[in-house]
Amino acid sequence: MKLIKVMIVDDEAIVRSGLQGCIDWSSNCFEIVAVKENGISALTYLSRNPVDLVVTDIKMPQMDGLELIKHARQAECQAKFLILSGYDDFAYTQKALRYGAADYILKPIKEEELLNSLLRIRMEFFPEIQSNLLLHPERYSKTIRQVLSYVDMNMDQRDLCLKLMTGIILFISVSYLSNLFLKEPAYKHSPFL
């Protein structure tokens, strides 16, 4: 199964490490292929290696995330960019979107928000890549099929999140839904996990 190649770029080691471990990248069809500490080393890597998605901080020494996008676009790099920022400044957001960023997330990063953004990017820019969960919904219980169906029908909604689905649609907690997924026989025996 093809995975979306991801490069993480952040000048803080704790953020780089946290991003790598906060979600299950591979079960969501992503593969971290590089982790860089600044825009210059990221740009060097991009010039020699194919990457589908760059998750980058906006403020870094030497070359920031916006300059990285600008130089990557000038070099005709086709990677998508997900910007991370500790600055809730509309000017940064506007500039990132003008340079072609696929999404923009504020720090501190919430796992759910990161995963929702990644899934939106996957559905919008890599629709041919589907997770094992969506390929075989018949393997799951009724509740999990409801969740998969709801996600499939509402993937284009920017506010789609677990909290919304569990609270409004299913009337259960996020942790309870997570436990249901973990108990699923099809999930446990997935060849992609």
PDB file of C-alpha atoms in Angstrom:
ATOM      1  CA  MET A   1       0.000   0.000   0.000  1.00  0.00           C
ATOM      2  CA  LYS A   2       1.357   3.421  -0.964  1.00  0.00           C
ATOM      3  CA  LEU A   3       1.945   5.843   1.885  1.00  0.00           C
ATOM      4  CA  ILE A   4       2.120   9.640   1.733  1.00  0.00           C
ATOM      5  CA  LYS A   5       5.758  10.661   2.322  1.00  0.00           C
ATOM      6  CA  VAL A   6       6.049  13.293   5.047  1.00  0.00           C
ATOM      7  CA  MET A   7       8.904  15.533   6.141  1.00  0.00           C
ATOM      8  CA  ILE A   8       8.719  17.291   9.530  1.00  0.00           C
ATOM      9  CA  VAL A   9      10.575  20.609   9.886  1.00  0.00           C
ATOM     10  CA  ASP A  10      10.857  22.390  13.245  1.00  0.00           C
ATOM     11  CA  ASP A  11      13.742  24.020  15.103  1.00  0.00           C
ATOM     12  CA  GLU A  12      12.605  22.595  18.460  1.00  0.00           C
ATOM     13  CA  ALA A  13      13.692  18.991  19.134  1.00  0.00           C
ATOM     14  CA  ILE A  14      10.788  18.417  21.526  1.00  0.00           C
ATOM     15  CA  VAL A  15       8.271  19.448  18.845  1.00  0.00           C
ATOM     16  CA  ARG A  16       9.930  17.228  16.219  1.00  0.00           C
ATOM     17  CA  SER A  17       9.824  14.287  18.608  1.00  0.00           C
ATOM     18  CA  GLY A  18       6.264  15.048  19.717  1.00  0.00           C
ATOM     19  CA  LEU A  19       4.990  15.233  16.147  1.00  0.00           C
ATOM     20  CA  GLN A  20       6.521  11.863  15.337  1.00  0.00           C
ATOM     21  CA  GLY A  21       4.896  10.151  18.296  1.00  0.00           C
ATOM     22  CA  CYS A  22       1.571  11.907  18.821  1.00  0.00           C
ATOM     23  CA  ILE A  23      -0.440  10.027  16.183  1.00  0.00           C
ATOM     24  CA  ASP A  24      -0.256   6.703  14.363  1.00  0.00           C
ATOM     25  CA  TRP A  25       1.052   7.979  11.041  1.00  0.00           C
ATOM     26  CA  SER A  26       1.206   4.671   9.171  1.00  0.00           C
ATOM     27  CA  SER A  27      -2.335   3.514   9.922  1.00  0.00           C
ATOM     28  CA  ASN A  28      -3.523   6.818   8.462  1.00  0.00           C
ATOM     29  CA  CYS A  29      -1.486   6.270   5.270  1.00  0.00           C
ATOM     30  CA  PHE A  30       1.438   8.563   6.109  1.00  0.00           C
ATOM     31  CA  GLU A  31       5.143   7.756   6.409  1.00  0.00           C
ATOM     32  CA  ILE A  32       7.679  10.120   7.984  1.00  0.00           C
ATOM     33  CA  VAL A  33      10.696   9.985   5.662  1.00  0.00           C
ATOM     34  CA  ALA A  34      12.702  12.925   7.045  1.00  0.00           C
ATOM     35  CA  VAL A  35      12.906  15.163  10.088  1.00  0.00           C
ATOM     36  CA  LYS A  36      14.805  18.468   9.746  1.00  0.00           C
ATOM     37  CA  GLU A  37      15.616  21.309  12.124  1.00  0.00           C
ATOM     38  CA  ASN A  38      15.400  24.256   9.709  1.00  0.00           C
ATOM     39  CA  GLY A  39      14.264  25.378   6.286  1.00  0.00           C
ATOM     40  CA  ILE A  40      17.721  25.194   4.676  1.00  0.00           C
ATOM     41  CA  SER A  41      18.265  21.513   5.506  1.00  0.00           C
ATOM     42  CA  ALA A  42      14.651  20.808   4.496  1.00  0.00           C
ATOM     43  CA  LEU A  43      15.115  22.532   1.128  1.00  0.00           C
ATOM     44  CA  THR A  44      18.337  20.572   0.514  1.00  0.00           C
ATOM     45  CA  TYR A  45      16.483  17.326   1.260  1.00  0.00           C
ATOM     46  CA  LEU A  46      13.571  18.319  -1.008  1.00  0.00           C
ATOM     47  CA  SER A  47      15.952  18.999  -3.902  1.00  0.00           C
ATOM     48  CA  ARG A  48      17.146  15.374  -3.822  1.00  0.00           C
ATOM     49  CA  ASN A  49      14.193  13.366  -2.500  1.00  0.00           C
ATOM     50  CA  PRO A  50      10.497  13.113  -3.334  1.00  0.00           C
ATOM     51  CA  VAL A  51       8.198  14.204  -0.507  1.00  0.00           C
ATOM     52  CA  ASP A  52       4.420  14.500  -0.682  1.00  0.00           C
ATOM     53  CA  LEU A  53       3.780  16.609   2.424  1.00  0.00           C
ATOM     54  CA  VAL A  54       5.943  18.959   4.497  1.00  0.00           C
ATOM     55  CA  VAL A  55       4.774  19.693   8.050  1.00  0.00           C
ATOM     56  CA  THR A  56       6.728  22.820   8.971  1.00  0.00           C
ATOM     57  CA  ASP A  57       7.006  25.409  11.689  1.00  0.00           C
ATOM     58  CA  ILE A  58       6.556  28.970  10.466  1.00  0.00           C
ATOM     59  CA  LYS A  59       9.234  30.626  12.667  1.00  0.00           C
ATOM     60  CA  MET A  60      12.720  29.084  12.476  1.00  0.00           C
ATOM     61  CA  PRO A  61      16.269  30.478  12.319  1.00  0.00           C
ATOM     62  CA  GLN A  62      18.136  30.619   8.988  1.00  0.00           C
ATOM     63  CA  MET A  63      15.038  30.004   6.841  1.00  0.00           C
ATOM     64  CA  ASP A  64      11.465  30.108   8.130  1.00  0.00           C
ATOM     65  CA  GLY A  65       8.551  28.011   6.927  1.00  0.00           C
ATOM     66  CA  LEU A  66       7.191  30.671   4.587  1.00  0.00           C
ATOM     67  CA  GLU A  67      10.573  31.082   2.888  1.00  0.00           C
ATOM     68  CA  LEU A  68      10.823  27.292   2.645  1.00  0.00           C
ATOM     69  CA  ILE A  69       7.506  27.154   0.778  1.00  0.00           C
ATOM     70  CA  LYS A  70       8.513  30.044  -1.469  1.00  0.00           C
ATOM     71  CA  HIS A  71      11.877  28.473  -2.412  1.00  0.00           C
ATOM     72  CA  ALA A  72      10.334  25.019  -2.828  1.00  0.00           C
ATOM     73  CA  ARG A  73       7.725  26.435  -5.222  1.00  0.00           C
ATOM     74  CA  GLN A  74      10.435  28.270  -7.183  1.00  0.00           C
ATOM     75  CA  ALA A  75      12.259  24.936  -7.510  1.00  0.00           C
ATOM     76  CA  GLU A  76       8.973  23.422  -8.789  1.00  0.00           C
ATOM     77  CA  CYS A  77       8.594  21.144  -5.786  1.00  0.00           C
ATOM     78  CA  GLN A  78       5.096  19.650  -5.820  1.00  0.00           C
ATOM     79  CA  ALA A  79       4.917  18.835  -2.087  1.00  0.00           C
ATOM     80  CA  LYS A  80       1.944  20.075  -0.078  1.00  0.00           C
ATOM     81  CA  PHE A  81       2.650  22.123   3.054  1.00  0.00           C
ATOM     82  CA  LEU A  82       1.002  22.056   6.468  1.00  0.00           C
ATOM     83  CA  ILE A  83       2.101  25.102   8.485  1.00  0.00           C
ATOM     84  CA  LEU A  84       2.465  25.019  12.287  1.00  0.00           C
ATOM     85  CA  SER A  85       2.625  28.325  14.115  1.00  0.00           C
ATOM     86  CA  GLY A  86       2.667  29.731  17.599  1.00  0.00           C
ATOM     87  CA  TYR A  87       1.468  33.044  16.140  1.00  0.00           C
ATOM     88  CA  ASP A  88      -2.254  33.676  15.759  1.00  0.00           C
ATOM     89  CA  ASP A  89      -1.560  36.384  13.193  1.00  0.00           C
ATOM     90  CA  PHE A  90      -3.782  36.697  10.140  1.00  0.00           C
ATOM     91  CA  ALA A  91      -0.886  38.102   8.083  1.00  0.00           C
ATOM     92  CA  TYR A  92       1.078  34.859   8.544  1.00  0.00           C
ATOM     93  CA  THR A  93      -1.949  32.790   7.631  1.00  0.00           C
ATOM     94  CA  GLN A  94      -2.652  34.909   4.584  1.00  0.00           C
ATOM     95  CA  LYS A  95       0.945  34.692   3.374  1.00  0.00           C
ATOM     96  CA  ALA A  96       1.063  30.914   3.952  1.00  0.00           C
ATOM     97  CA  LEU A  97      -2.123  30.416   1.937  1.00  0.00           C
ATOM     98  CA  ARG A  98      -0.851  32.727  -0.815  1.00  0.00           C
ATOM     99  CA  TYR A  99       2.262  30.536  -1.087  1.00  0.00           C
ATOM    100  CA  GLY A 100       0.006  27.508  -1.430  1.00  0.00           C
ATOM    101  CA  ALA A 101      -0.067  25.979   2.060  1.00  0.00           C
ATOM    102  CA  ALA A 102      -2.677  23.222   2.328  1.00  0.00           C
ATOM    103  CA  ASP A 103      -3.507  24.051   5.954  1.00  0.00           C
ATOM    104  CA  TYR A 104      -2.398  26.089   8.975  1.00  0.00           C
ATOM    105  CA  ILE A 105      -2.477  24.864  12.608  1.00  0.00           C
ATOM    106  CA  LEU A 106      -1.746  26.904  15.729  1.00  0.00           C
ATOM    107  CA  LYS A 107       0.595  25.678  18.464  1.00  0.00           C
ATOM    108  CA  PRO A 108       0.317  24.105  20.928  1.00  0.00           C
ATOM    109  CA  ILE A 109      -0.720  21.328  18.580  1.00  0.00           C
ATOM    110  CA  LYS A 110      -3.671  19.195  19.580  1.00  0.00           C
ATOM    111  CA  GLU A 111      -3.438  15.592  18.350  1.00  0.00           C
ATOM    112  CA  GLU A 112      -7.039  15.590  17.151  1.00  0.00           C
ATOM    113  CA  GLU A 113      -6.583  18.823  15.205  1.00  0.00           C
ATOM    114  CA  LEU A 114      -3.386  17.541  13.579  1.00  0.00           C
ATOM    115  CA  LEU A 115      -5.013  14.260  12.585  1.00  0.00           C
ATOM    116  CA  ASN A 116      -8.113  16.018  11.214  1.00  0.00           C
ATOM    117  CA  SER A 117      -5.893  18.312   9.137  1.00  0.00           C
ATOM    118  CA  LEU A 118      -3.839  15.395   7.804  1.00  0.00           C
ATOM    119  CA  LEU A 119      -6.977  13.463   6.871  1.00  0.00           C
ATOM    120  CA  ARG A 120      -8.418  16.506   5.065  1.00  0.00           C
ATOM    121  CA  ILE A 121      -5.148  16.908   3.149  1.00  0.00           C
ATOM    122  CA  ARG A 122      -5.147  13.202   2.297  1.00  0.00           C
ATOM    123  CA  MET A 123      -8.717  13.299   1.009  1.00  0.00           C
ATOM    124  CA  GLU A 124      -8.234  16.533  -0.962  1.00  0.00           C
ATOM    125  CA  PHE A 125      -4.807  15.992  -2.506  1.00  0.00           C
ATOM    126  CA  PHE A 126      -4.280  12.216  -2.351  1.00  0.00           C
ATOM    127  CA  PRO A 127      -7.771  10.728  -2.885  1.00  0.00           C
ATOM    128  CA  GLU A 128      -6.313   7.586  -4.426  1.00  0.00           C
ATOM    129  CA  ILE A 129      -4.747   6.694  -1.064  1.00  0.00           C
ATOM    130  CA  GLN A 130      -7.250   5.243   1.354  1.00  0.00           C
ATOM    131  CA  SER A 131      -6.706   3.758   4.776  1.00  0.00           C
ATOM    132  CA  ASN A 132      -7.460   0.107   5.394  1.00  0.00           C
ATOM    133  CA  LEU A 133     -10.365   1.241   7.598  1.00  0.00           C
ATOM    134  CA  LEU A 134     -12.241   2.820   4.720  1.00  0.00           C
ATOM    135  CA  LEU A 135     -11.448   0.014   2.273  1.00  0.00           C
ATOM    136  CA  HIS A 136     -13.185  -2.706   4.292  1.00  0.00           C
ATOM    137  CA  PRO A 137     -15.989  -1.227   6.419  1.00  0.00           C
ATOM    138  CA  GLU A 138     -17.911  -4.512   6.376  1.00  0.00           C
ATOM    139  CA  ARG A 139     -15.342  -5.912   8.817  1.00  0.00           C
ATOM    140  CA  TYR A 140     -16.470  -3.536  11.559  1.00  0.00           C
ATOM    141  CA  SER A 141     -19.268  -3.330  14.105  1.00  0.00           C
ATOM    142  CA  LYS A 142     -22.342  -1.196  13.503  1.00  0.00           C
ATOM    143  CA  THR A 143     -21.025   1.758  15.561  1.00  0.00           C
ATOM    144  CA  ILE A 144     -17.676   1.832  13.769  1.00  0.00           C
ATOM    145  CA  ARG A 145     -19.429   1.553  10.384  1.00  0.00           C
ATOM    146  CA  GLN A 146     -21.558   4.577  11.393  1.00  0.00           C
ATOM    147  CA  VAL A 147     -18.397   6.547  12.168  1.00  0.00           C
ATOM    148  CA  LEU A 148     -16.727   5.520   8.897  1.00  0.00           C
ATOM    149  CA  SER A 149     -19.828   6.369   6.925  1.00  0.00           C
ATOM    150  CA  TYR A 150     -20.197   9.757   8.612  1.00  0.00           C
ATOM    151  CA  VAL A 151     -16.519  10.582   8.005  1.00  0.00           C
ATOM    152  CA  ASP A 152     -16.769   9.506   4.379  1.00  0.00           C
ATOM    153  CA  MET A 153     -19.834  11.699   3.756  1.00  0.00           C
ATOM    154  CA  ASN A 154     -18.477  14.736   5.641  1.00  0.00           C
ATOM    155  CA  MET A 155     -14.742  14.720   4.909  1.00  0.00           C
ATOM    156  CA  ASP A 156     -15.021  18.081   3.153  1.00  0.00           C
ATOM    157  CA  GLN A 157     -16.285  19.757   6.352  1.00  0.00           C
ATOM    158  CA  ARG A 158     -13.450  21.752   7.973  1.00  0.00           C
ATOM    159  CA  ASP A 159     -14.967  21.358  11.458  1.00  0.00           C
ATOM    160  CA  LEU A 160     -15.202  17.548  11.252  1.00  0.00           C
ATOM    161  CA  CYS A 161     -13.685  16.088  14.406  1.00  0.00           C
ATOM    162  CA  LEU A 162     -14.073  13.209  16.835  1.00  0.00           C
ATOM    163  CA  LYS A 163     -15.601  15.442  19.487  1.00  0.00           C
ATOM    164  CA  LEU A 164     -18.388  16.483  17.126  1.00  0.00           C
ATOM    165  CA  MET A 165     -19.096  12.942  15.956  1.00  0.00           C
ATOM    166  CA  THR A 166     -19.047  11.387  19.393  1.00  0.00           C
ATOM    167  CA  GLY A 167     -21.000  14.097  21.176  1.00  0.00           C
ATOM    168  CA  ILE A 168     -23.619  15.049  18.609  1.00  0.00           C
ATOM    169  CA  ILE A 169     -23.978  12.003  16.388  1.00  0.00           C
ATOM    170  CA  LEU A 170     -23.213   8.979  18.587  1.00  0.00           C
ATOM    171  CA  PHE A 171     -23.700  10.421  22.100  1.00  0.00           C
ATOM    172  CA  ILE A 172     -20.565   8.680  23.429  1.00  0.00           C
ATOM    173  CA  SER A 173     -17.182   9.960  24.634  1.00  0.00           C
ATOM    174  CA  VAL A 174     -14.066  10.212  22.453  1.00  0.00           C
ATOM    175  CA  SER A 175     -12.188   7.767  24.713  1.00  0.00           C
ATOM    176  CA  TYR A 176     -15.045   5.249  24.513  1.00  0.00           C
ATOM    177  CA  LEU A 177     -14.995   5.422  20.712  1.00  0.00           C
ATOM    178  CA  SER A 178     -11.213   4.983  20.711  1.00  0.00           C
ATOM    179  CA  ASN A 179     -11.602   1.871  22.860  1.00  0.00           C
ATOM    180  CA  LEU A 180     -14.252   0.530  20.487  1.00  0.00           C
ATOM    181  CA  PHE A 181     -11.816   0.888  17.581  1.00  0.00           C
ATOM    182  CA  LEU A 182      -9.074  -0.888  19.519  1.00  0.00           C
ATOM    183  CA  LYS A 183     -11.410  -3.801  20.311  1.00  0.00           C
ATOM    184  CA  GLU A 184     -12.391  -4.294  16.673  1.00  0.00           C
ATOM    185  CA  PRO A 185     -11.062  -7.610  15.314  1.00  0.00           C
ATOM    186  CA  ALA A 186     -10.551  -6.082  11.848  1.00  0.00           C
ATOM    187  CA  TYR A 187      -8.539  -3.206  13.338  1.00  0.00           C
ATOM    188  CA  LYS A 188      -6.342  -5.505  15.461  1.00  0.00           C
ATOM    189  CA  HIS A 189      -5.473  -7.753  12.522  1.00  0.00           C
ATOM    190  CA  SER A 190      -4.997  -5.090   9.905  1.00  0.00           C
ATOM    191  CA  PRO A 191      -1.883  -5.819   7.769  1.00  0.00           C
ATOM    192  CA  PHE A 192      -1.133  -2.080   7.697  1.00  0.00           C
ATOM    193  CA  LEU A 193      -0.742  -1.632  11.480  1.00  0.00           C
TER     194      LEU A 193
END
